[in-house]
Amino acid sequence: MIPEIAIIEKNTLTALGLQTILEELIPQAVIRVFHSFEALIDDTPDMYAHYFVSTSIYFEHTAFFLERRPKSIVLSAGEPQIPVGVPVLNTFLPQEKLIKAFMEMRSKGHEMTHHPVKPLPNENINTLSAREIEVLVLVTKGLINKEIADKLNISLTTVISHRKNITEKLGIKSVSGLAIYAVMNGYIDADSI
């Protein structure tokens, strides 16, 4: 079966450059470029082995790509707020490093496709506990520490401790950054924020 790869990127030069690199690395693959998410949806969106998607389109259509998490690769221009566990390809890397990063990602592809819930090697450090996820969700919904403590029947000190742990594990300090993390990892629906 011939693998088909979708590139969903508004920037024509980025899309064409990545298409050229992928055609050289995987000559047997069919590479299709879409300049919008709507163009992908008008096609047959579930037929692709991989989705290379720009950060902005990924954020706008998180639910679609979360369902295809092992197949989705975010094209980052060095944005720092991409959550752990989401495959990222930094498009600002020099060509040699970009190819090396892609090849490393590809060598892990089988593992990622067949064990989507298995953490990546560096993800264990950042894994949130069930209680921390509950606190995270409530923080992203705009609750203050006292409200979170009341809702979860825990002390205010415990809430503060959980928030500190979340911030340290994720390296994200702002509530908006935590909200993006929660949406990207499927802990909360973007519409409920």
Coordinates of N, CA and C in Angstrom, one line a residue:
M1 N 0.8 -1.2 0.0 CA 0.0 0.0 0.0 C 0.9 1.3 0.0
I2 N 0.6 2.2 -0.9 CA 1.4 3.4 -1.0 C 0.9 4.4 0.1
P3 N 1.9 4.8 1.0 CA 1.5 5.8 2.1 C 1.2 7.1 1.5
E4 N 0.2 7.8 2.0 CA -0.2 9.1 1.6 C 0.0 10.0 2.8
I5 N 0.6 11.2 2.6 CA 0.9 12.2 3.6 C 0.3 13.5 3.3
A6 N -0.4 14.1 4.3 CA -1.0 15.4 4.1 C -0.1 16.5 4.8
I7 N 0.1 17.6 4.1 CA 0.7 18.8 4.6 C -0.4 19.8 4.7
I8 N -0.7 20.3 5.9 CA -1.7 21.3 6.0 C -1.0 22.6 6.5
E9 N -0.7 23.5 5.6 CA 0.1 24.6 5.9 C -0.3 25.8 5.0
K10 N -0.6 27.0 5.6 CA -1.0 28.1 4.9 C 0.2 28.7 4.1
N11 N 1.4 28.6 4.6 CA 2.6 29.2 4.0 C 3.0 28.4 2.8
T12 N 2.9 28.9 1.6 CA 3.2 28.1 0.4 C 4.7 27.7 0.4
L13 N 5.6 28.5 0.8 CA 7.0 28.1 0.7 C 7.4 27.0 1.7
T14 N 6.8 27.1 2.9 CA 7.0 26.1 3.9 C 6.4 24.8 3.4
A15 N 5.2 24.8 2.9 CA 4.6 23.6 2.4 C 5.4 23.0 1.2
L16 N 5.8 23.8 0.3 CA 6.5 23.2 -0.9 C 7.9 22.7 -0.4
G17 N 8.6 23.4 0.5 CA 9.9 23.0 1.0 C 9.8 21.6 1.7
L18 N 8.8 21.5 2.5 CA 8.6 20.2 3.2 C 8.2 19.1 2.3
Q19 N 7.3 19.4 1.3 CA 6.9 18.5 0.3 C 8.2 17.9 -0.5
T20 N 9.1 18.8 -0.8 CA 10.3 18.4 -1.6 C 11.1 17.5 -0.7
I21 N 11.3 17.9 0.6 CA 12.1 17.0 1.5 C 11.5 15.7 1.7
L22 N 10.2 15.6 1.9 CA 9.5 14.3 2.1 C 9.5 13.5 0.8
E23 N 9.4 14.1 -0.3 CA 9.5 13.3 -1.6 C 10.9 12.7 -1.8
E24 N 11.9 13.4 -1.3 CA 13.3 12.8 -1.4 C 13.5 11.7 -0.3
L25 N 12.9 11.9 0.9 CA 13.1 10.9 1.9 C 12.2 9.7 1.8
I26 N 11.0 9.9 1.3 CA 10.0 8.8 1.1 C 9.5 8.8 -0.4
P27 N 10.3 8.4 -1.3 CA 10.0 8.5 -2.7 C 8.7 7.7 -3.1
Q28 N 8.4 6.7 -2.4 CA 7.2 5.9 -2.7 C 5.9 6.5 -2.2
A29 N 6.0 7.6 -1.3 CA 4.8 8.2 -0.7 C 4.2 9.2 -1.7
V30 N 2.9 9.4 -1.5 CA 2.1 10.4 -2.2 C 2.0 11.6 -1.2
I31 N 2.5 12.7 -1.6 CA 2.4 13.9 -0.7 C 1.4 14.9 -1.2
R32 N 0.4 15.2 -0.4 CA -0.6 16.2 -0.8 C -0.5 17.4 0.1
V33 N -0.6 18.6 -0.5 CA -0.5 19.9 0.2 C -1.9 20.5 0.2
F34 N -2.3 20.9 1.4 CA -3.6 21.6 1.6 C -3.3 23.0 2.3
H35 N -3.8 24.1 1.8 CA -3.5 25.4 2.3 C -4.5 25.8 3.4
S36 N -5.5 24.9 3.7 CA -6.4 25.2 4.7 C -7.0 23.9 5.3
F37 N -7.5 23.9 6.5 CA -8.1 22.7 7.1 C -9.3 22.3 6.3
E38 N -10.1 23.3 5.8 CA -11.3 23.1 5.0 C -11.0 22.3 3.7
A39 N -9.8 22.6 3.1 CA -9.4 21.9 1.9 C -9.1 20.4 2.2
L40 N -8.5 20.2 3.4 CA -8.3 18.8 3.8 C -9.6 18.0 4.0
I41 N -10.5 18.7 4.7 CA -11.8 18.1 5.0 C -12.6 17.8 3.7
D42 N -12.5 18.6 2.7 CA -13.1 18.4 1.4 C -12.6 17.2 0.7
D43 N -11.3 16.8 1.0 CA -10.7 15.7 0.5 C -11.2 14.4 1.3
T44 N -10.4 13.4 1.4 CA -10.8 12.3 2.2 C -9.8 12.3 3.4
P45 N -10.2 13.0 4.5 CA -9.3 13.3 5.6 C -8.7 12.2 6.4
D46 N -9.4 11.0 6.4 CA -8.9 9.9 7.2 C -8.0 8.9 6.5
M47 N -7.6 9.2 5.2 CA -6.8 8.3 4.5 C -5.3 8.4 4.6
Y48 N -4.9 9.4 5.4 CA -3.5 9.8 5.4 C -2.7 9.0 6.5
A49 N -1.5 8.6 6.2 CA -0.6 8.0 7.2 C -0.1 9.0 8.2
H50 N 0.1 10.2 7.7 CA 0.6 11.3 8.6 C 0.0 12.6 8.1
Y51 N -0.1 13.5 9.1 CA -0.6 14.9 8.9 C 0.5 15.8 9.4
F52 N 1.1 16.6 8.5 CA 2.1 17.6 8.9 C 1.2 18.9 8.9
V53 N 1.0 19.5 10.1 CA 0.1 20.5 10.3 C 0.7 21.8 10.9
S54 N 0.4 22.9 10.4 CA 0.9 24.2 11.0 C 0.4 24.3 12.4
T55 N 1.1 25.0 13.3 CA 0.7 25.2 14.7 C -0.7 25.9 14.7
S56 N -0.9 26.9 13.9 CA -2.1 27.7 14.0 C -3.3 26.8 13.6
I57 N -3.2 26.0 12.6 CA -4.3 25.1 12.2 C -4.5 24.0 13.2
Y58 N -3.4 23.5 13.8 CA -3.5 22.5 14.9 C -4.3 23.1 16.0
F59 N -4.0 24.3 16.5 CA -4.8 24.9 17.6 C -6.2 25.2 17.2
E60 N -6.5 25.6 16.0 CA -7.9 25.8 15.6 C -8.7 24.6 15.5
H61 N -8.1 23.4 15.2 CA -8.8 22.2 15.0 C -8.3 21.1 15.8
T62 N -8.0 21.4 17.1 CA -7.4 20.4 18.0 C -8.1 19.1 18.1
A63 N -9.4 19.1 18.2 CA -10.2 17.9 18.4 C -9.9 16.9 17.2
F64 N -9.9 17.4 16.0 CA -9.6 16.6 14.8 C -8.2 15.9 14.9
F65 N -7.2 16.7 15.3 CA -5.8 16.2 15.3 C -5.6 15.3 16.6
L66 N -6.3 15.6 17.7 CA -6.1 14.8 18.9 C -6.6 13.4 18.6
E67 N -7.6 13.2 17.8 CA -8.1 11.9 17.4 C -7.1 11.2 16.6
R68 N -6.2 11.9 15.9 CA -5.2 11.3 15.1 C -3.8 11.6 15.6
R69 N -3.7 11.7 16.9 CA -2.5 12.1 17.6 C -1.3 11.4 17.2
P70 N -1.3 10.1 17.1 CA 0.0 9.4 16.7 C 0.4 9.8 15.2
K71 N -0.5 10.2 14.4 CA -0.2 10.5 13.0 C 0.0 12.0 12.8
S72 N -0.3 12.8 13.7 CA -0.2 14.3 13.5 C 1.2 14.8 14.0
I73 N 1.8 15.6 13.2 CA 3.1 16.2 13.5 C 2.9 17.7 13.3
V74 N 3.1 18.5 14.4 CA 3.0 19.9 14.3 C 4.2 20.6 13.7
L75 N 4.0 21.4 12.8 CA 5.1 22.2 12.1 C 5.3 23.5 13.0
S76 N 6.3 23.5 13.8 CA 6.5 24.6 14.7 C 7.5 25.6 14.1
A77 N 7.3 26.8 14.3 CA 8.3 27.8 14.0 C 9.0 28.3 15.3
G78 N 9.3 27.3 16.1 CA 10.0 27.6 17.4 C 9.0 28.0 18.5
E79 N 7.7 27.9 18.4 CA 6.8 28.2 19.4 C 7.0 27.4 20.7
P80 N 7.1 28.0 21.8 CA 7.5 27.2 23.0 C 6.3 26.5 23.7
Q81 N 5.1 26.8 23.4 CA 3.9 26.3 24.1 C 3.3 24.9 23.5
I82 N 4.1 24.2 22.7 CA 3.6 22.9 22.2 C 3.7 21.9 23.3
P83 N 2.6 21.2 23.7 CA 2.7 20.3 24.8 C 3.6 19.1 24.6
V84 N 4.1 18.5 25.7 CA 4.9 17.3 25.7 C 4.0 16.2 25.1
G85 N 4.5 15.3 24.3 CA 3.8 14.2 23.8 C 3.2 14.4 22.4
V86 N 3.2 15.7 21.9 CA 2.8 16.0 20.6 C 4.0 16.1 19.7
P87 N 4.1 15.2 18.7 CA 5.3 15.3 17.8 C 5.4 16.6 17.1
V88 N 6.6 17.2 17.2 CA 6.8 18.6 16.6 C 8.0 18.5 15.7
L89 N 7.9 19.2 14.6 CA 9.0 19.4 13.7 C 9.3 20.9 13.6
N90 N 10.4 21.4 14.0 CA 10.8 22.8 14.0 C 11.2 23.2 12.6
T91 N 10.4 24.0 11.9 CA 10.7 24.3 10.5 C 11.8 25.4 10.4
F92 N 12.3 25.9 11.5 CA 13.4 26.9 11.5 C 14.7 26.2 11.5
L93 N 14.7 24.9 11.6 CA 16.0 24.1 11.7 C 16.7 24.2 10.3
P94 N 18.0 24.1 10.2 CA 18.7 24.0 9.0 C 18.3 22.6 8.3
Q95 N 18.3 22.5 7.0 CA 17.8 21.4 6.3 C 18.4 20.0 6.9
E96 N 19.7 20.0 7.1 CA 20.3 18.7 7.6 C 19.7 18.3 9.0
K97 N 19.5 19.3 9.9 CA 18.9 19.0 11.2 C 17.4 18.7 11.1
L98 N 16.7 19.3 10.2 CA 15.3 19.0 9.9 C 15.1 17.6 9.5
I99 N 16.0 17.2 8.5 CA 15.9 15.8 8.0 C 16.2 14.8 9.1
K100 N 17.3 15.1 9.9 CA 17.6 14.3 11.0 C 16.5 14.1 12.0
A101 N 15.8 15.3 12.4 CA 14.7 15.3 13.3 C 13.6 14.4 12.7
F102 N 13.3 14.6 11.4 CA 12.2 13.8 10.8 C 12.6 12.3 10.8
M103 N 13.8 11.9 10.5 CA 14.2 10.5 10.5 C 14.1 9.9 11.9
E104 N 14.5 10.7 13.0 CA 14.3 10.2 14.3 C 12.9 10.0 14.7
M105 N 12.0 10.9 14.2 CA 10.6 10.8 14.5 C 10.0 9.6 13.7
R106 N 10.5 9.4 12.5 CA 10.0 8.3 11.7 C 10.4 6.9 12.3
S107 N 11.6 6.9 12.9 CA 12.1 5.6 13.5 C 11.2 5.3 14.7
K108 N 10.6 6.3 15.3 CA 9.8 6.0 16.5 C 8.3 5.9 16.0
G109 N 8.0 6.1 14.8 CA 6.7 6.1 14.3 C 5.9 4.8 14.6
H110 N 6.5 3.7 14.4 CA 5.8 2.4 14.6 C 5.3 2.3 16.1
E111 N 6.2 2.7 17.0 CA 5.9 2.7 18.4 C 4.8 3.7 18.7
M112 N 4.9 4.9 18.1 CA 3.9 5.9 18.4 C 2.5 5.5 17.8
T113 N 2.5 4.9 16.7 CA 1.2 4.5 16.0 C 0.5 3.4 16.8
H114 N 1.3 2.5 17.3 CA 0.6 1.3 17.9 C 0.5 1.4 19.4
H115 N 1.1 2.4 20.0 CA 0.9 2.6 21.5 C 0.7 4.1 21.8
P116 N -0.4 4.6 21.3 CA -0.6 6.1 21.4 C -0.6 6.6 22.8
V117 N -1.0 5.8 23.8 CA -1.0 6.3 25.2 C 0.3 6.1 25.9
K118 N 1.3 5.4 25.3 CA 2.6 5.2 25.9 C 3.4 6.5 25.9
P119 N 3.9 6.9 27.0 CA 4.6 8.2 27.0 C 5.9 8.2 26.2
L120 N 6.3 9.3 25.7 CA 7.5 9.5 25.0 C 8.6 9.4 26.1
P121 N 9.9 9.1 25.7 CA 10.9 9.0 26.7 C 11.0 10.1 27.7
N122 N 10.9 11.4 27.3 CA 11.0 12.5 28.3 C 9.6 12.9 28.9
E123 N 8.6 12.1 28.6 CA 7.3 12.5 29.0 C 7.0 12.1 30.5
N124 N 7.7 11.0 30.9 CA 7.5 10.5 32.3 C 7.7 11.6 33.3
I125 N 8.6 12.5 33.1 CA 8.9 13.5 34.1 C 7.8 14.5 34.2
N126 N 7.0 14.7 33.1 CA 6.0 15.7 33.0 C 4.6 15.1 33.2
T127 N 4.4 13.9 33.4 CA 3.1 13.3 33.5 C 2.4 13.8 34.8
L128 N 1.2 14.3 34.5 CA 0.4 14.8 35.6 C -0.4 13.7 36.3
S129 N -0.6 13.8 37.6 CA -1.4 12.8 38.3 C -2.9 13.1 38.0
A130 N -3.8 12.1 38.3 CA -5.2 12.3 38.1 C -5.7 13.6 38.8
R131 N -5.3 13.8 40.0 CA -5.7 14.9 40.8 C -5.2 16.2 40.2
E132 N -3.9 16.2 39.7 CA -3.4 17.4 39.1 C -4.2 17.7 37.8
I133 N -4.6 16.7 37.1 CA -5.4 17.0 35.9 C -6.7 17.6 36.3
E134 N -7.3 17.1 37.4 CA -8.6 17.7 37.9 C -8.4 19.2 38.2
V135 N -7.3 19.5 38.9 CA -7.0 20.9 39.3 C -6.7 21.7 38.0
L136 N -6.0 21.2 37.1 CA -5.7 21.8 35.8 C -7.0 22.2 35.1
V137 N -7.9 21.3 35.0 CA -9.2 21.5 34.3 C -9.9 22.7 35.0
L138 N -10.0 22.6 36.3 CA -10.7 23.7 37.0 C -10.0 25.1 36.9
V139 N -8.7 25.1 36.9 CA -7.9 26.3 36.7 C -8.3 26.9 35.3
T140 N -8.3 26.0 34.3 CA -8.6 26.5 32.9 C -10.0 27.0 32.8
K141 N -10.9 26.5 33.6 CA -12.3 27.0 33.6 C -12.5 28.3 34.4
G142 N -11.4 28.8 35.0 CA -11.4 30.1 35.6 C -11.6 30.1 37.1
L143 N -11.7 28.9 37.7 CA -11.9 28.9 39.2 C -10.6 29.3 39.9
I144 N -10.9 30.0 41.1 CA -9.7 30.4 41.9 C -9.4 29.3 42.9
N145 N -8.3 29.4 43.6 CA -7.8 28.3 44.5 C -8.9 27.9 45.5
K146 N -9.6 28.8 46.1 CA -10.6 28.5 47.1 C -11.7 27.7 46.5
E147 N -12.2 28.1 45.3 CA -13.3 27.4 44.6 C -12.9 26.0 44.3
I148 N -11.6 25.9 43.8 CA -11.1 24.5 43.5 C -11.1 23.6 44.7
A149 N -10.6 24.2 45.8 CA -10.5 23.4 47.1 C -11.9 23.0 47.5
D150 N -12.9 23.9 47.4 CA -14.3 23.5 47.8 C -14.9 22.5 46.8
K151 N -14.6 22.6 45.6 CA -15.2 21.7 44.6 C -14.6 20.3 44.7
L152 N -13.3 20.2 45.0 CA -12.6 18.9 45.1 C -12.6 18.4 46.6
N153 N -13.1 19.1 47.5 CA -13.1 18.8 48.9 C -11.6 18.5 49.4
I154 N -10.7 19.4 49.1 CA -9.4 19.4 49.6 C -9.0 20.7 50.2
S155 N -7.9 20.8 50.9 CA -7.5 22.1 51.5 C -6.9 23.0 50.5
L156 N -7.0 24.3 50.8 CA -6.4 25.3 50.0 C -4.9 25.1 49.8
T157 N -4.2 24.7 50.8 CA -2.8 24.4 50.8 C -2.5 23.3 49.7
T158 N -3.4 22.3 49.7 CA -3.2 21.2 48.7 C -3.4 21.7 47.3
V159 N -4.4 22.5 47.1 CA -4.6 23.1 45.8 C -3.4 23.9 45.3
I160 N -2.8 24.7 46.2 CA -1.6 25.5 45.9 C -0.5 24.6 45.6
S161 N -0.3 23.5 46.3 CA 0.7 22.5 46.1 C 0.6 21.8 44.7
H162 N -0.7 21.5 44.4 CA -0.9 20.9 43.0 C -0.6 21.9 41.9
R163 N -1.0 23.1 42.1 CA -0.7 24.1 41.0 C 0.8 24.3 40.9
K164 N 1.5 24.3 42.0 CA 3.0 24.4 41.9 C 3.6 23.2 41.1
N165 N 3.1 22.0 41.5 CA 3.6 20.8 40.8 C 3.3 20.9 39.3
I166 N 2.1 21.3 38.9 CA 1.7 21.4 37.5 C 2.6 22.3 36.8
T167 N 2.8 23.5 37.4 CA 3.7 24.5 36.8 C 5.1 24.0 36.6
E168 N 5.6 23.3 37.6 CA 7.0 22.8 37.5 C 7.1 21.6 36.5
K169 N 6.1 20.7 36.5 CA 6.2 19.6 35.5 C 6.1 20.1 34.1
L170 N 5.2 21.0 33.8 CA 4.9 21.5 32.5 C 5.8 22.6 32.0
G171 N 6.3 23.4 33.0 CA 7.1 24.6 32.6 C 6.2 25.7 32.0
I172 N 4.9 25.7 32.4 CA 3.9 26.7 31.9 C 3.4 27.4 33.1
K173 N 3.5 28.7 33.1 CA 3.1 29.5 34.3 C 1.8 30.2 34.1
S174 N 1.5 30.6 32.9 CA 0.3 31.4 32.7 C -1.0 30.5 32.6
V175 N -2.1 31.0 33.0 CA -3.4 30.3 32.9 C -3.7 30.0 31.4
S176 N -3.4 31.0 30.5 CA -3.7 30.8 29.1 C -2.8 29.6 28.6
G177 N -1.6 29.6 29.0 CA -0.7 28.5 28.5 C -1.2 27.1 29.0
L178 N -1.7 27.1 30.3 CA -2.2 25.9 30.8 C -3.5 25.5 30.1
A179 N -4.3 26.4 29.7 CA -5.5 26.2 28.9 C -5.1 25.5 27.6
I180 N -4.1 26.1 26.9 CA -3.7 25.5 25.6 C -3.2 24.1 25.8
Y181 N -2.4 23.8 26.9 CA -2.0 22.5 27.2 C -3.1 21.5 27.4
A182 N -4.1 22.0 28.2 CA -5.3 21.1 28.5 C -6.1 20.8 27.3
V183 N -6.3 21.7 26.4 CA -7.0 21.5 25.1 C -6.2 20.5 24.2
M184 N -4.9 20.8 24.1 CA -4.1 20.0 23.2 C -4.0 18.6 23.6
N185 N -4.1 18.3 24.9 CA -4.0 17.0 25.5 C -5.3 16.3 25.7
G186 N -6.4 17.0 25.3 CA -7.7 16.4 25.4 C -8.3 16.4 26.8
Y187 N -7.8 17.1 27.7 CA -8.3 17.2 29.1 C -9.6 18.0 29.2
I188 N -9.7 19.0 28.2 CA -10.9 19.9 28.2 C -11.2 20.3 26.8
D189 N -12.4 20.5 26.5 CA -12.8 20.9 25.2 C -12.6 22.4 25.1
A190 N -12.1 22.9 23.9 CA -11.9 24.3 23.8 C -13.1 25.2 24.0
D191 N -14.3 24.6 23.7 CA -15.5 25.4 23.8 C -15.9 25.6 25.3
S192 N -15.4 24.8 26.2 CA -15.8 24.9 27.6 C -14.9 25.9 28.4
I193 N -13.9 26.5 27.7 CA -13.0 27.5 28.4 C -13.7 28.8 28.4

